[in-house]
Structure formats: C-alpha cells, structure tokens
Amino acid sequence: MKFGKSRSAPHPKPNRLESFLVRGALMIAMLVGLTTGLSGYGFGVEEQMRIARDSLRSHAASGQVHIVEIDAFSLSKYNDWPWPRQLHGRLVDQLGRDGAQMVAFDVDFSARSNAKSDQAFADALARFGGSVVLPTFKQKSRSNSAVFSENLPIEPLRAHAFLASVNVTPDPDGQMRHYNHGTVTSGTPRPSIGAMLAGTNGHIGSEFRIDTSIRPDTIPRHSFADIVEGRVPVSALRGKSFLVGATAVEMGDRYAVPGHGVLPGVVVQAMAAETLIQASSNPTLGWWPALLIICGAALVALRIRNGASNSLLAGISLVALLGMPLLLETMRWGSLEIVPALAALFWLTALNMAVAAFAKLRVARMEDAQSGLPNARALEQSARPSPNIAVVAVELKQFDEITAILTSDERTDLMKRVVDRLGVGIGAAKLHILKPGTLGFFISDGEIQTIIEEVEGMSSLFRAPIELGRRSILITPAFGLAFGAGKATGELVLQAGNAAARAAVADQRWALHSAEVASETDRALLLLADIDHAIAHGEILVAYQPKWDIKAKSIKSAEALVRWNHPVLGPIPPDEFIPVLEKQNRLDDLTLHVLDRCMADLRLWQAGNMNLAVAINISAPLLADTDFMAAVEERLTVGDSLAALLTFEITESATVSNTQTAICALEKFRSWGARVSIDDYGTGQSSLTYLKSFPADEIKIDKSFVSRMKQNKGDQILVRSTIDLAHELGFKVVAEGVEDRDCLALLERFGCDTAQGWLIGKPMPAAALIDLIQSNHVPEQAKMRKAG
Ligand code: C2E
Ligand code: CA
Ligand code: CA
C-alpha cells in the first residue's frame, strides 16, 4: 500500500535524455523500415502474409471458364501423345453441340501432322459456332540470340481461329505471380489466352497480378475423354468458355503458384482469366504508404507523450497494419506491402519500451518503496527553488521502537498521518523520505529566525498523539536544518540529517547544522538550541580565576567562569553565549549548573581543609526570576553552611535597570549568608554615592580602568579615589585585570583589598587552582614580593 501526493505513475514523464532517446528510436525505426523496404529483405514474410490473407479471402472461381484436361485418363484412353488432330476436331464438334461459347487450346499446333488429320481438325474449327482460340508461343530464335520469334499454328487451322499467346514468365524465385494482357513479338501484338477467355482487352504488353485468392480447385474441370464421349451433361457446359490443356504430370508445363503449390500451366491460364473476369487483380501499392502511416502515428505518439496511450496507439497501429491490406485487397483497391512498416513499428515499440523501462527504473530509484514518497536521492537531485534554500530533516524519535509493535498496515497508516501533519506546516514543499523514520524537505528562503519559528510551529503540531485504531501514539519529531548558498543539495541533505539526529539525541526540538553557521545570529541560534544538551552532557565546565588577597599576600578566593567546549564549534567564550542565553531567558539552568559545580568543589576543598571562597556571576534578569531565586535559596539554606563562602557578582548596570527587584534579590542573597559584589564598576553611569544604599559587600573595579592605570594618570586617580570612597562607604574593593607587577604595586599602595588578573592566574580548572595555591609561591608571587 502506498500513499503520497506524488504516487508514482506507471508511465513516468520522460526526462530530457529519455525524450531524446525516444526521438532517436523514431529515427532508427524509420531507417529500419526504409532499409527493409529498399532491400526487399522482408519479401518472404510479405509473401507469407499475403498467402495468409489469400486464404482468408479465398473465394471460388466464376465458373465461366472450364478446363478440359488432357489428363492421365484421356492419355491412356487415346494412346500416345500427340494425338491425331481429328481427336481435337471431335472435341470441338462435341463442345459445339454442347453450346460452348469459346474453345481455347493451350496445345501446340505449330507443326504439321498428317494432312488428313490437320484438315479434319480445320474442318471442325470451321464448323464450330463460337470462337476458337489457338496458341502462339514467343521464343528466342536461337538460345543465344536476343531476337524473338512467334510460333504460330499451322496455316489451315489459323484460318478458322483467333490467335492468343500462351507465354507466361515466373518471377525470379520461380513463383508464378504475374500474367500479361498479351505480348508483342517483332511488332506484332498478341493478346494472351487468359485475356481472350475473359473477353477483356487490357494494354497488350502490360502485366497484372494473378488473384491467388481464387481457389484453383473451384475452376470446373472435365476430362478430355469425358467431353468427347458426351459424358458431361450439356447443361453444365452451355454458354461457357473452355480452355483445353494438359494436366497430366508427364506432360510437364507446371508452375509454382503462391499458396497453391505447383499447378499445371493450363490452370494458371485459367486463374489469370478468372482474375480478369472478376476484375480482382490488385495493383501493387508498394511498401512506403504503410511506412508513412507508421511514421505519422509515431509523430502523433511523440506529441501525446503519454505512455498508456502510446501503447494503445502501437496496438492500434499493429492491428491497422495487418488489417489494412486485407481491406484494400478485398475492396480491390490495391495490394499493400507492410513488412517494412511492421519492422519499423517493431523497432519503434521495442525501443520505446526500453526507454520507458529505463524511465520507470529511474523513478523507482527516486522513490521510497514503502510509502511511494520521493526518497533522499530525489531530494538531492531535485532542483533547488533558490540557492539560499534550506534543507530540513525531520527525525521521528524512537521510530524503530514505536513501529516495531505495529503491523505493516498500521506503520503505513502512521507514516501517512505523520506526513499529513507535517504537510500542514510545510505548505507547498514536497516531503521526501530520507531513511526510515526520517523525512526531509526544502524550506523557503527567509530569515533564519523565521525558519526556526516555522519549525517550532511544525514541532508543536505533534503535541497531540496520533490515534491509530485503539492505539494512541506520541510521535516526537526532531528537526535538523542546514543552510548554505554555495553548497550542493546532497551535502545539505546530509548535514540536515545529522543535525536532526543530534537534536533527537539531545532531546531538542531542532538543531542547526553548525560547522559553517557563519553569521552571529546563526551562531547564537545554534547555541540556544544546543545549551540544554551541553549542560546534560558535560560540555559546560567551570574554570576558576584566582583572586589575590593583597594584605594576606595569598590566594583566598576565586571567580567561577563558565567554559563551553562545543563538539562542533570548539571552545565558545562566555561573552558570546551568555548574552544570547540572557536575551532568551535561558540562563537559569546554566547558572544553577555553575552554582552546583562550585558548591561541589567547595565541599571538596573544605574536606581538604582549604577555606577558599568562590564568586559566581549572576546575570541581571535572573534577579527577577522567582523560580531561579527559589532554586538558589534551596541550595544555600539547606544543610552545611556553604553560603558564607559564596559571593554573587552582579554587574553595575543590572542594579540600575530594575533597582527595586535587584535590591530585593541582593538582600535575599545576604540574608542566606552570601556576599554580594558589584561587578564591572565604572562601566555604568552610577556613582558610588548612589550605590551607597545598595546591599553589597564589595565592588569590582572594571578591568578597563585597572589595566590602563600605568599609562593613564586619570585612571590612576579614578582607581585610587574609588578605592578610598568605597572603603569609606564600607565596601571591600577588588581590582580586575591585573596583568603586571607595577599594576599590583600601585593597587597595594592605594590600599586595594583584592587583585584579580592574569598576573595572579588565568581562569583554570579546579585542580590547577589547588596546585597553584599549594605550591605557595608562584613565580609571579616571588616577583611581586620583590617589587613590593
Ligand atoms: P567578568 O565577570 O568581568 O569576568 C572577568 C573576565 O575577565 C573573564 O573573562 C576573565 O577571563 C577576564 N580576565 C581576567 N583577568 C584578566 C586580565 O588580567 N586581563 C584581561 N584582559 N582579562 C582578564 P571571561 O571568562 O571570558 O568571562 C567573560 C564574562 O562572561 C565575565 O565577565 C562574565 O560577565 C561572564 N561570565 C562568565 N562566567 C559566567 C557565569 O557563570 N555566569 C554569568 N552570568 N556570567 C558569566
Ligand atoms: Ca565577574
Ligand atoms: Ca568583571
């Protein structure tokens, strides 16, 4: 059972190559037809078909011409041949009495016998009431001569008879097919005996085809002896014409006639006469009219270009081709040769069938066997509507597990329902089956954001389970998207499939193929899509940057800085993904993850008797997130009191934007026992006096001021006055971005409490931090002492 909008047609539309081949097939077929016609190759088959048609049309002779046979019976009766001529005279006399109209002899009377016999015969001829016809023979004067002479009956006989030629010429293959209206010898025209018997006068010298559908056995025959002795009833003979000739085998004079075997010459003459009497000779029309008709039909088929009607047309052509000659011959309009046309039709059909089979195979290669939908190959090879188009792959999660319990019909049904649902979302796009359980389609141009919204929309179409009989099946699609103008479609299909697989594994609704996601927004979206998966799979790590307690001259704390090792994009700096997550309100999980990591490390360090403190960055929007705040509270207020070792860093700007909420949140942190730090101080617009009212324990002077101190006197003054004022207001002071000893020396002079920066240490894994602390004198530290 199949479904789908593009149910494969039994006769797929030909592509360009196939159209070309079809045209080529027509040319070849016509060429075959022409060569067959011109070479006469099909002659044997042509003849066989004609004989077959003859037997279909076979009909009786008119009965007007009777044969008087000089047969074995008569020969035995009257002894040896040649008979005395008065015997012929007796025949003529008898036929005269019987009321014969004409008596024609196919018997040689060109030599004299004895005078008495000859005269008796001549007298009989003279007595005969109708017409007598005697034969003439045209023959070469000498066997090596080109001159022909005519043998005439002897003088006394000639006086009372008409003369007619009895020459017949078989075709080169020995078959007797044609007969003449008469011959001309040395300028003397002589009608043929057949023409004479038929009483017609066609153009002497011209030929006609003997109608071989006349059954020779229907030509009435009488034994010579029976006539002479009056054994044939007069009624059968009256008014008829008689042809007298030898039928006895020993008399020779026999010819092969198509469809009738070997016949005595006299029968051939009689058939020729019958042909003229019935006017049933069919003029030959040649082979080209039939070939032309096939050519025309083929051209029509080429226009229709529909496999089904083409087969029909071929069938009709065949029937017409076979039937037409029969009709023409029956109507006596002519005789058509059809073998060249048949050969052309055969080749045309065979080649077209081959091309059609080829096309079918091509389409099958492009089709998913189970659903009948186009497959991945089809998607790869289909013309992209625009170079910027994206490919979307949809992996149906746990498809194998789900379908394992279904029957084949249910599976097809389920797939159909999935396709229907997706169809709602994809509009005019065409769905393809990339592999079992994964579909694919093109999605239109547009902002990546819009496309993702569309995909989200499609994803929501699957919230409700699919009802399949009594079963209720929840299908969860995972979408994968791949973009890229210059890329081959095949590459995009592969990438989209991979992205979908990744989304499925990561339990995400969708994923972008990332390797070449170039633009910032694309990257941002990719990050958004991947973050949950990253947290769950340990791609998010926490690095600690040591903080130097200036008075104690030791590392007392560290700042937790998040690190993301993306499997495809590599390490991603927090400055890139934090703002993205922040904008989408997706920072809560990440921050809690960092907090959990830090608390776990704190516990470890405590167990190792190390009282390190940790600072965690909290982004502004989280302060207003009650769920997040509750989650933090839960972590800080249960069990061991780790809160005292935690500092929450909030950027200065965050406190300004939503003061009341921020203040409230910071107060909560402090009430749970944690410290609060104002991060990046100096980058915002607030003055310290404004911050005075803030529930904070320390301020962190932004690294931009600290690192510029050495060169910029103004920054020096700013840092110094900030430290002084902060202290006056009861805040501790941390300086960020301490990169050299001079900087640290200045800070020490200014009375700063804590220094953080590359001089002390870069952000590092927890283990490295512990190593650093336990080594107790890092090189920088030694140098610092000297400087101090
Ligand atoms: P930040 O809180 O101001 O963190 C200090 C940044 O300055 C860190 O960059 C650190 O590597 C860098 N830094 C430290 N010492 C020096 C130095 O001597 N010279 C210079 N040039 N830079 C130094 P990082 O790790 O790339 O973090 C960037 C920002 O990402 C952080 O700025 C913070 O706002 C944010 N961030 C990092 N982790 C988290 C987190 O867990 N949660 C939140 N909400 N934000 C975080
Ligand atoms: Ca910070
Ligand atoms: Ca900072």
PDB file of C-alpha atoms in Angstrom, residues 86-209:
ATOM      1  CA  GLN A  86      -9.093 -35.182 -85.637  1.00  0.00           C
ATOM      2  CA  LEU A  87      -9.458 -36.022 -81.925  1.00  0.00           C
ATOM      3  CA  HIS A  88      -9.259 -32.287 -81.190  1.00  0.00           C
ATOM      4  CA  GLY A  89     -11.735 -31.863 -84.007  1.00  0.00           C
ATOM      5  CA  ARG A  90     -14.108 -34.271 -82.247  1.00  0.00           C
ATOM      6  CA  LEU A  91     -13.755 -32.245 -79.054  1.00  0.00           C
ATOM      7  CA  VAL A  92     -14.581 -29.026 -80.852  1.00  0.00           C
ATOM      8  CA  ASP A  93     -17.543 -30.674 -82.532  1.00  0.00           C
ATOM      9  CA  GLN A  94     -18.816 -32.030 -79.210  1.00  0.00           C
ATOM     10  CA  LEU A  95     -18.389 -28.673 -77.444  1.00  0.00           C
ATOM     11  CA  GLY A  96     -20.134 -27.048 -80.351  1.00  0.00           C
ATOM     12  CA  ARG A  97     -23.058 -29.378 -79.818  1.00  0.00           C
ATOM     13  CA  ASP A  98     -22.967 -28.602 -76.106  1.00  0.00           C
ATOM     14  CA  GLY A  99     -23.337 -24.911 -76.829  1.00  0.00           C
ATOM     15  CA  ALA A 100     -19.838 -23.754 -75.829  1.00  0.00           C
ATOM     16  CA  GLN A 101     -19.111 -20.120 -76.373  1.00  0.00           C
ATOM     17  CA  MET A 102     -15.374 -20.354 -76.792  1.00  0.00           C
ATOM     18  CA  VAL A 103     -12.790 -23.069 -77.012  1.00  0.00           C
ATOM     19  CA  ALA A 104      -9.180 -22.112 -76.433  1.00  0.00           C
ATOM     20  CA  PHE A 105      -6.316 -24.524 -76.869  1.00  0.00           C
ATOM     21  CA  ASP A 106      -3.135 -24.474 -74.838  1.00  0.00           C
ATOM     22  CA  VAL A 107      -1.786 -27.144 -77.128  1.00  0.00           C
ATOM     23  CA  ASP A 108       0.996 -26.722 -79.645  1.00  0.00           C
ATOM     24  CA  PHE A 109      -0.252 -26.868 -83.215  1.00  0.00           C
ATOM     25  CA  SER A 110       2.766 -25.168 -84.810  1.00  0.00           C
ATOM     26  CA  ALA A 111       3.913 -28.272 -86.665  1.00  0.00           C
ATOM     27  CA  ARG A 112       2.038 -30.203 -89.242  1.00  0.00           C
ATOM     28  CA  SER A 113       0.895 -33.775 -88.517  1.00  0.00           C
ATOM     29  CA  ASN A 114      -0.553 -35.686 -91.498  1.00  0.00           C
ATOM     30  CA  ALA A 115      -2.595 -33.682 -93.919  1.00  0.00           C
ATOM     31  CA  LYS A 116      -5.795 -35.650 -93.381  1.00  0.00           C
ATOM     32  CA  SER A 117      -5.787 -35.141 -89.643  1.00  0.00           C
ATOM     33  CA  ASP A 118      -4.938 -31.492 -89.939  1.00  0.00           C
ATOM     34  CA  GLN A 119      -7.740 -30.982 -92.419  1.00  0.00           C
ATOM     35  CA  ALA A 120     -10.247 -32.845 -90.220  1.00  0.00           C
ATOM     36  CA  PHE A 121      -9.388 -30.567 -87.325  1.00  0.00           C
ATOM     37  CA  ALA A 122      -9.559 -27.480 -89.549  1.00  0.00           C
ATOM     38  CA  ASP A 123     -12.989 -28.578 -90.739  1.00  0.00           C
ATOM     39  CA  ALA A 124     -14.173 -28.973 -87.166  1.00  0.00           C
ATOM     40  CA  LEU A 125     -12.940 -25.492 -86.359  1.00  0.00           C
ATOM     41  CA  ALA A 126     -14.792 -24.155 -89.360  1.00  0.00           C
ATOM     42  CA  ARG A 127     -17.984 -25.873 -88.194  1.00  0.00           C
ATOM     43  CA  PHE A 128     -17.780 -24.526 -84.632  1.00  0.00           C
ATOM     44  CA  GLY A 129     -20.422 -21.883 -83.878  1.00  0.00           C
ATOM     45  CA  GLY A 130     -18.438 -19.968 -81.238  1.00  0.00           C
ATOM     46  CA  SER A 131     -14.868 -18.741 -81.193  1.00  0.00           C
ATOM     47  CA  VAL A 132     -11.836 -20.921 -81.246  1.00  0.00           C
ATOM     48  CA  VAL A 133      -8.536 -19.664 -79.908  1.00  0.00           C
ATOM     49  CA  LEU A 134      -5.255 -21.257 -80.848  1.00  0.00           C
ATOM     50  CA  PRO A 135      -1.949 -20.566 -79.081  1.00  0.00           C
ATOM     51  CA  THR A 136       1.123 -18.815 -80.239  1.00  0.00           C
ATOM     52  CA  PHE A 137       4.469 -19.167 -78.495  1.00  0.00           C
ATOM     53  CA  LYS A 138       7.001 -16.493 -78.301  1.00  0.00           C
ATOM     54  CA  GLN A 139      10.523 -17.810 -78.089  1.00  0.00           C
ATOM     55  CA  LYS A 140      14.104 -16.959 -78.830  1.00  0.00           C
ATOM     56  CA  SER A 141      15.077 -17.728 -82.427  1.00  0.00           C
ATOM     57  CA  ARG A 142      18.257 -19.241 -81.095  1.00  0.00           C
ATOM     58  CA  SER A 143      19.137 -19.844 -77.492  1.00  0.00           C
ATOM     59  CA  ASN A 144      21.958 -17.269 -77.572  1.00  0.00           C
ATOM     60  CA  SER A 145      20.037 -14.746 -79.620  1.00  0.00           C
ATOM     61  CA  ALA A 146      18.202 -11.609 -78.498  1.00  0.00           C
ATOM     62  CA  VAL A 147      15.725 -11.929 -81.352  1.00  0.00           C
ATOM     63  CA  PHE A 148      12.344 -13.412 -80.551  1.00  0.00           C
ATOM     64  CA  SER A 149      10.063 -15.122 -82.985  1.00  0.00           C
ATOM     65  CA  GLU A 150       6.468 -16.236 -82.663  1.00  0.00           C
ATOM     66  CA  ASN A 151       5.430 -19.808 -83.369  1.00  0.00           C
ATOM     67  CA  LEU A 152       2.001 -19.836 -84.936  1.00  0.00           C
ATOM     68  CA  PRO A 153      -0.443 -22.710 -85.512  1.00  0.00           C
ATOM     69  CA  ILE A 154      -0.214 -24.196 -88.961  1.00  0.00           C
ATOM     70  CA  GLU A 155      -1.908 -22.425 -91.834  1.00  0.00           C
ATOM     71  CA  PRO A 156      -5.142 -24.488 -92.299  1.00  0.00           C
ATOM     72  CA  LEU A 157      -6.007 -24.184 -88.582  1.00  0.00           C
ATOM     73  CA  ARG A 158      -5.155 -20.497 -88.391  1.00  0.00           C
ATOM     74  CA  ALA A 159      -7.842 -19.705 -90.942  1.00  0.00           C
ATOM     75  CA  HIS A 160     -10.705 -20.516 -88.594  1.00  0.00           C
ATOM     76  CA  ALA A 161      -9.319 -19.378 -85.233  1.00  0.00           C
ATOM     77  CA  PHE A 162      -8.233 -16.435 -83.173  1.00  0.00           C
ATOM     78  CA  LEU A 163      -4.649 -16.466 -82.039  1.00  0.00           C
ATOM     79  CA  ALA A 164      -3.542 -15.800 -78.494  1.00  0.00           C
ATOM     80  CA  SER A 165      -0.219 -16.012 -76.738  1.00  0.00           C
ATOM     81  CA  VAL A 166       0.275 -18.574 -74.003  1.00  0.00           C
ATOM     82  CA  ASN A 167       3.608 -17.277 -72.746  1.00  0.00           C
ATOM     83  CA  VAL A 168       3.906 -16.915 -69.002  1.00  0.00           C
ATOM     84  CA  THR A 169       7.005 -15.852 -67.079  1.00  0.00           C
ATOM     85  CA  PRO A 170       7.552 -16.870 -63.473  1.00  0.00           C
ATOM     86  CA  ASP A 171       9.263 -14.459 -61.055  1.00  0.00           C
ATOM     87  CA  PRO A 172      12.970 -14.985 -60.432  1.00  0.00           C
ATOM     88  CA  ASP A 173      12.131 -17.155 -57.417  1.00  0.00           C
ATOM     89  CA  GLY A 174      10.182 -19.497 -59.722  1.00  0.00           C
ATOM     90  CA  GLN A 175       6.790 -18.449 -58.386  1.00  0.00           C
ATOM     91  CA  MET A 176       4.099 -17.529 -60.849  1.00  0.00           C
ATOM     92  CA  ARG A 177       2.504 -14.295 -59.698  1.00  0.00           C
ATOM     93  CA  HIS A 178       2.007 -12.151 -62.761  1.00  0.00           C
ATOM     94  CA  TYR A 179       0.259 -12.602 -66.032  1.00  0.00           C
ATOM     95  CA  ASN A 180       0.127 -10.422 -69.112  1.00  0.00           C
ATOM     96  CA  HIS A 181      -2.673  -8.977 -71.149  1.00  0.00           C
ATOM     97  CA  GLY A 182      -0.719 -10.006 -74.189  1.00  0.00           C
ATOM     98  CA  THR A 183       2.694  -9.948 -75.786  1.00  0.00           C
ATOM     99  CA  VAL A 184       4.251  -8.134 -78.689  1.00  0.00           C
ATOM    100  CA  THR A 185       6.634 -10.061 -80.849  1.00  0.00           C
ATOM    101  CA  SER A 186       8.596  -8.235 -83.525  1.00  0.00           C
ATOM    102  CA  GLY A 187       5.953  -5.561 -83.608  1.00  0.00           C
ATOM    103  CA  THR A 188       3.005  -7.961 -83.729  1.00  0.00           C
ATOM    104  CA  PRO A 189       0.686  -7.618 -80.724  1.00  0.00           C
ATOM    105  CA  ARG A 190      -0.974 -10.773 -79.464  1.00  0.00           C
ATOM    106  CA  PRO A 191      -3.496 -10.885 -76.634  1.00  0.00           C
ATOM    107  CA  SER A 192      -2.954 -13.537 -74.000  1.00  0.00           C
ATOM    108  CA  ILE A 193      -5.154 -16.583 -73.916  1.00  0.00           C
ATOM    109  CA  GLY A 194      -6.365 -15.550 -70.439  1.00  0.00           C
ATOM    110  CA  ALA A 195      -7.422 -12.152 -71.741  1.00  0.00           C
ATOM    111  CA  MET A 196      -9.119 -13.847 -74.638  1.00  0.00           C
ATOM    112  CA  LEU A 197     -11.066 -16.198 -72.390  1.00  0.00           C
ATOM    113  CA  ALA A 198     -12.083 -13.314 -70.133  1.00  0.00           C
ATOM    114  CA  GLY A 199     -13.091 -11.268 -73.115  1.00  0.00           C
ATOM    115  CA  THR A 200     -11.110  -8.266 -71.868  1.00  0.00           C
ATOM    116  CA  ASN A 201      -8.673  -6.134 -73.774  1.00  0.00           C
ATOM    117  CA  GLY A 202      -6.098  -4.697 -71.434  1.00  0.00           C
ATOM    118  CA  HIS A 203      -2.982  -2.989 -72.624  1.00  0.00           C
ATOM    119  CA  ILE A 204      -1.006  -5.575 -74.533  1.00  0.00           C
ATOM    120  CA  GLY A 205       2.418  -5.937 -73.010  1.00  0.00           C
ATOM    121  CA  SER A 206       1.274  -4.901 -69.530  1.00  0.00           C
ATOM    122  CA  GLU A 207       1.062  -7.292 -66.610  1.00  0.00           C
ATOM    123  CA  PHE A 208      -1.343  -7.848 -63.783  1.00  0.00           C
ATOM    124  CA  ARG A 209      -1.191  -9.898 -60.653  1.00  0.00           C
TER     125      ARG A 209
END
